[in-house]
C-alpha positions as YAML, in Angstrom:
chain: A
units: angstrom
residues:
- id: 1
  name: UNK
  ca: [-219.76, -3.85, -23.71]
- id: 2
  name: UNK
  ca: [-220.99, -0.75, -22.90]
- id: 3
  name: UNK
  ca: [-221.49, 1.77, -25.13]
- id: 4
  name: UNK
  ca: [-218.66, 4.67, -26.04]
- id: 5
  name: UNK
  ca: [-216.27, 2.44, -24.53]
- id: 6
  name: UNK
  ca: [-214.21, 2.11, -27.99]
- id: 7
  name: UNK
  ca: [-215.07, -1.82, -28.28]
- id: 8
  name: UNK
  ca: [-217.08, -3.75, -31.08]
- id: 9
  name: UNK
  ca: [-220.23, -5.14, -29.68]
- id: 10
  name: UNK
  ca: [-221.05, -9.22, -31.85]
- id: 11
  name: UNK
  ca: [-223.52, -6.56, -33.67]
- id: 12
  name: UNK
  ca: [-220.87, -4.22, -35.02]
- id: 13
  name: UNK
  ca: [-218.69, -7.40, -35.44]
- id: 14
  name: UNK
  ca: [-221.34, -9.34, -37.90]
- id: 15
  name: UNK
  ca: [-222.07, -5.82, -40.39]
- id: 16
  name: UNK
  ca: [-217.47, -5.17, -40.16]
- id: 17
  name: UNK
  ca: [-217.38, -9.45, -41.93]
- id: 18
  name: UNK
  ca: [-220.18, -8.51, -44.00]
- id: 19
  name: UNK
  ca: [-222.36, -11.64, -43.21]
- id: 20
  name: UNK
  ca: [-220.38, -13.61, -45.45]
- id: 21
  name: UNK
  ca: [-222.20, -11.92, -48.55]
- id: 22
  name: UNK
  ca: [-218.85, -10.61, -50.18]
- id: 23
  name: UNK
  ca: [-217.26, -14.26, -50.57]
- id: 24
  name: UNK
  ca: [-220.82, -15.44, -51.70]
- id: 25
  name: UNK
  ca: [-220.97, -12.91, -54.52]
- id: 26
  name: UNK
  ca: [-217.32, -13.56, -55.76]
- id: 27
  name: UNK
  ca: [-217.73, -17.31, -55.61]
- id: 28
  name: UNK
  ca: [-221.27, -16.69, -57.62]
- id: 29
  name: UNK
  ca: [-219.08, -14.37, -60.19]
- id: 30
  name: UNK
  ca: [-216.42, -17.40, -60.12]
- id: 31
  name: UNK
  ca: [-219.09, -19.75, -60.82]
- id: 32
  name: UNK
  ca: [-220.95, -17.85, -63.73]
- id: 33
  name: UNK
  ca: [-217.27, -17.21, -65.72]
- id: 34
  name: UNK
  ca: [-216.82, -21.14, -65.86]
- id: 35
  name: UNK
  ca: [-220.48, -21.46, -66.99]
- id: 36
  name: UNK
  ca: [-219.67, -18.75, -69.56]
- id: 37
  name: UNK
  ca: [-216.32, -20.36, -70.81]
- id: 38
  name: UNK
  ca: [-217.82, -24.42, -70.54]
- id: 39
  name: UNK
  ca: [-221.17, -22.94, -72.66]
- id: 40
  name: UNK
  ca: [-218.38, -21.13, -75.41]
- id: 41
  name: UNK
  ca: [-215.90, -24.01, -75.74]
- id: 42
  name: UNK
  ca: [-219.31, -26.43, -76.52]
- id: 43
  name: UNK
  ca: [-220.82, -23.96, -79.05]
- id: 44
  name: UNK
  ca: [-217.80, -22.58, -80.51]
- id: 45
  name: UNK
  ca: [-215.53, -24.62, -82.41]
- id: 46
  name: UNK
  ca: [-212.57, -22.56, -82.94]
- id: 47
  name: UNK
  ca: [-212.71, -22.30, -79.06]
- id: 48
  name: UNK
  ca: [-212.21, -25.76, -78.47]
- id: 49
  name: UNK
  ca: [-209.50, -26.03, -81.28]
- id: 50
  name: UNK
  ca: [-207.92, -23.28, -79.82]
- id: 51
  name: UNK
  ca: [-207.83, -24.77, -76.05]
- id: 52
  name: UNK
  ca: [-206.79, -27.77, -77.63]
- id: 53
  name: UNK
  ca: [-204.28, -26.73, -79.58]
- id: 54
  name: UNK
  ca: [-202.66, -24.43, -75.89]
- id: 55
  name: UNK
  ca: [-202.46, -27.52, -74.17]
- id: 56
  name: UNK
  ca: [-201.24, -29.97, -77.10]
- id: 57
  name: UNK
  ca: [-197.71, -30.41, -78.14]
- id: 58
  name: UNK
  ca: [-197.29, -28.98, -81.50]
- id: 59
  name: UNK
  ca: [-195.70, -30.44, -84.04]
- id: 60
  name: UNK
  ca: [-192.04, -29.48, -85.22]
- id: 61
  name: UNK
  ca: [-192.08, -31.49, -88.66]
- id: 62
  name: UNK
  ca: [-194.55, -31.03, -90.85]
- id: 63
  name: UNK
  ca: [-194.44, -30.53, -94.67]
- id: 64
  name: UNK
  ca: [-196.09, -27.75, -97.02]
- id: 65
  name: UNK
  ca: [-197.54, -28.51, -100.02]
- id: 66
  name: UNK
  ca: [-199.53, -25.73, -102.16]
- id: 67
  name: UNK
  ca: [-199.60, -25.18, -105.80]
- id: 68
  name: UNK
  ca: [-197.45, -22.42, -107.31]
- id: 69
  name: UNK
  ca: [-199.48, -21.60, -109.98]
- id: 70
  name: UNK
  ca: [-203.32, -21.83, -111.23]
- id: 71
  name: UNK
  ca: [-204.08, -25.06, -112.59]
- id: 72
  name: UNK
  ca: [-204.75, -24.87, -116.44]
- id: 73
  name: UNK
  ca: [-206.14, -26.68, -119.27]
- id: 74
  name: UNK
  ca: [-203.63, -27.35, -122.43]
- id: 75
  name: UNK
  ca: [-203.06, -29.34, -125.34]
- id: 76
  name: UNK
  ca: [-206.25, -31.99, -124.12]
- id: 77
  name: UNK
  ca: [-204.69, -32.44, -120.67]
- id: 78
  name: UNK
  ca: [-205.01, -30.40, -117.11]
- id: 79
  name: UNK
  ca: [-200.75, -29.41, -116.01]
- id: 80
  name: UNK
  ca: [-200.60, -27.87, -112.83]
- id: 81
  name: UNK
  ca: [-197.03, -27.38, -111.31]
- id: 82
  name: UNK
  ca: [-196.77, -28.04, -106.95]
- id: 83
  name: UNK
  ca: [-194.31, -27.02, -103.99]
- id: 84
  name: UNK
  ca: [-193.39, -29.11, -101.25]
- id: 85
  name: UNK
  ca: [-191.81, -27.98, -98.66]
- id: 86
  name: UNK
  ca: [-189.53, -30.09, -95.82]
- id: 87
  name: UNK
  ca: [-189.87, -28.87, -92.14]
- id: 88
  name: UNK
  ca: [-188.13, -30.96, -89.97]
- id: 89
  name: UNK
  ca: [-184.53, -31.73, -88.35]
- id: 90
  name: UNK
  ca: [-184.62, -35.00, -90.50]
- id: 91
  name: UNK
  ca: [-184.83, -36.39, -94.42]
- id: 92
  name: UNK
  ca: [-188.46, -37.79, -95.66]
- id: 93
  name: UNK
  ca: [-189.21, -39.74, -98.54]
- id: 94
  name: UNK
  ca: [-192.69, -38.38, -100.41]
- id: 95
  name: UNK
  ca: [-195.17, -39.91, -102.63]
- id: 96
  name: UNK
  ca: [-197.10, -36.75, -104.30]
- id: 97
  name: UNK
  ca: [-200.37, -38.31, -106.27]
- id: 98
  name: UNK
  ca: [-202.29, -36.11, -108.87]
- id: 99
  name: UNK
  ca: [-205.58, -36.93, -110.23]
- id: 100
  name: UNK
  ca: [-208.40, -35.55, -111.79]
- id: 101
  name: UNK
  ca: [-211.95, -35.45, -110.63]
- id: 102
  name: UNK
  ca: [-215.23, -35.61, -112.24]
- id: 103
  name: UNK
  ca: [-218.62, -33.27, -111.26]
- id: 104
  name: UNK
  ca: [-219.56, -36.42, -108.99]
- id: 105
  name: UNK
  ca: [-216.15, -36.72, -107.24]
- id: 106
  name: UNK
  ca: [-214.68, -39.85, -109.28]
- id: 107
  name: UNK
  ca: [-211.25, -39.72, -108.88]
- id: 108
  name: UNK
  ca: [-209.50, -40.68, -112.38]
- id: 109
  name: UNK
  ca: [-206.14, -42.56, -112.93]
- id: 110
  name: UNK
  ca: [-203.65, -40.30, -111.60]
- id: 111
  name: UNK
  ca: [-199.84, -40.07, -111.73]
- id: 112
  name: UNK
  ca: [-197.45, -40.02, -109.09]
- id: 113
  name: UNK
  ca: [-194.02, -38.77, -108.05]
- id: 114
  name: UNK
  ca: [-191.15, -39.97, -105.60]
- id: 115
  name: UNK
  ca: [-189.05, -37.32, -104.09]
- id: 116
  name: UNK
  ca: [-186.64, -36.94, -100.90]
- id: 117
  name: UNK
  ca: [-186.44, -33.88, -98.77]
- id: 118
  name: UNK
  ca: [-184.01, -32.99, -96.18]
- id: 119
  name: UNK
  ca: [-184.91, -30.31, -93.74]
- id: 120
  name: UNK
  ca: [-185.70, -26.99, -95.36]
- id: 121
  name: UNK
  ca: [-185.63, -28.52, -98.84]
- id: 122
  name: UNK
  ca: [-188.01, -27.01, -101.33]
- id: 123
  name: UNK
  ca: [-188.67, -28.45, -104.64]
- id: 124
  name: UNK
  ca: [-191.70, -28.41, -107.62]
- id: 125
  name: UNK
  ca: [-192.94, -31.15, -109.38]
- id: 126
  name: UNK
  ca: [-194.93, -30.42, -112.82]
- id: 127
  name: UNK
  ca: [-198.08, -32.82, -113.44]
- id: 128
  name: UNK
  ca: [-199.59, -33.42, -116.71]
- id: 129
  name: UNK
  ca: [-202.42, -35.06, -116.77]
- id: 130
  name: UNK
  ca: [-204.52, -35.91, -119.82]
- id: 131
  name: UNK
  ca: [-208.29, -35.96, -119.97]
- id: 132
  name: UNK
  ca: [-209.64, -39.12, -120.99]
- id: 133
  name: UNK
  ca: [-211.71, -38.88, -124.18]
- id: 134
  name: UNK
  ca: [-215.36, -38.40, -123.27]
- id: 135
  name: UNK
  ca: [-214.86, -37.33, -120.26]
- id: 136
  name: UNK
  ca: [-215.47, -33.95, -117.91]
- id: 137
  name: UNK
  ca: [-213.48, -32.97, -115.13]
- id: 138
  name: UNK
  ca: [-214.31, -30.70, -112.76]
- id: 139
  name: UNK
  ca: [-211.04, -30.28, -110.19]
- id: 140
  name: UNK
  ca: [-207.66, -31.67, -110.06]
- id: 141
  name: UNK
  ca: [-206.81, -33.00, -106.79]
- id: 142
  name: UNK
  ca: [-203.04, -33.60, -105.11]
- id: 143
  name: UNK
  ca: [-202.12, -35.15, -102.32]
- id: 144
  name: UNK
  ca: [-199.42, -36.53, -100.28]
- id: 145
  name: UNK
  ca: [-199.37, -39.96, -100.08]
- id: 146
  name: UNK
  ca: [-199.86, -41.09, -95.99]
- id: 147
  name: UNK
  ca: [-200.27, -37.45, -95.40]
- id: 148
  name: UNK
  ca: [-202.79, -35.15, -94.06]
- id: 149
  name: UNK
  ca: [-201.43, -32.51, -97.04]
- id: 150
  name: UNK
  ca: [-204.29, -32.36, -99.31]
- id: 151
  name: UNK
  ca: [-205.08, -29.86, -102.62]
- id: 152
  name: UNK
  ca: [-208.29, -29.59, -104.26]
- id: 153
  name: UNK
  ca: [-208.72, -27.12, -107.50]
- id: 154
  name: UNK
  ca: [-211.64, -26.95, -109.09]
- id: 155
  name: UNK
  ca: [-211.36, -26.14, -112.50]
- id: 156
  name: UNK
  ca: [-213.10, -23.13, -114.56]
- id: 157
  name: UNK
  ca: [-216.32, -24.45, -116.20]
- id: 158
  name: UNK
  ca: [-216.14, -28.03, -117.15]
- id: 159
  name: UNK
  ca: [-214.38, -29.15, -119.39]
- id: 160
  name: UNK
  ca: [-214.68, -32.34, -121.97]
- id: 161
  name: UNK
  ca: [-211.58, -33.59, -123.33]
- id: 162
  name: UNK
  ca: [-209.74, -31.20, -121.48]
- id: 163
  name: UNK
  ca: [-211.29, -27.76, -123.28]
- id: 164
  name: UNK
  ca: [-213.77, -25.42, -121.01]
...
């Protein structure tokens, strides 16, 4: 081609592409943004629980439990009063265990209760649970029996015989 004839000569045709350095730095920017994310989701677990969580099925029936009132001391024994909640399009049969703990996390006799829920049910169950002479507890602890729905309180001071 000669020139001021209007056409590209294989020189003005390489610098009008660019060499290929465009695509080279977007596939380097590409390349360091899944570096960046793999590097977060290994160091930061609320990352991965987060990814995991977008990408797992959550669950549509799942219970509450939570106390509805501070745990006390009275009369020689710890009372504490619970919800439990029922989400879910079908009845469930509970087992809801109390016990109290000591400063090195023996778990004492505890007492349970039976109750059914249908969906959206709410209900309280009242615990009363007396301190063994001698001893000093440091929490109460409640749980649902073949459940992930776990309480822990621990108590003001400890307490022997059930007086902080």
């Amino acid at each position: 081609m000669r020139p001021g004839d209007g056409g590209l000569s294989v020189a003005d045709s390489a610098e009008a592409q660019g060499n290929g350095r465009g695509w080279l730095k977007f596939a380097g920017a590409v390349a360091a943004a899944v570096l960046l994310g793999a590097v977060t989701l290994l160091v930061w677990p609320d990352a991965r629980t987060l990814v995991r969580q977008s990408f797992t099925e959550q669950p549509e029936t799942y219970t509450e439990l939570y106390f509805v009132g501070t745990p006390a001391f009275r009369d020689g024994a710890v009372t504490a009063e619970v919800a439990l909640v029922r989400h879910g399009p079908y009845h469930a049969d509970y087992t809801v265990v109390a016990a109290l703990e000591t400063s090195s996390a023996d778990r004492l006799a505890g007492v349970s209760r039976r109750v059914t829920l249908e969906p959206g049910q709410f209900t309280t169950l009242d615990f009363r649970l007396p301190v063994p002479s001698g001893q000093v507890v440091d929490a109460i602890a409640v749980n649902v029996a073949g459940g992930m729905e776990n309480l822990r309180f621990r108590l003001p001071g400890n307490a022997s015989g059930g007086r902080p």
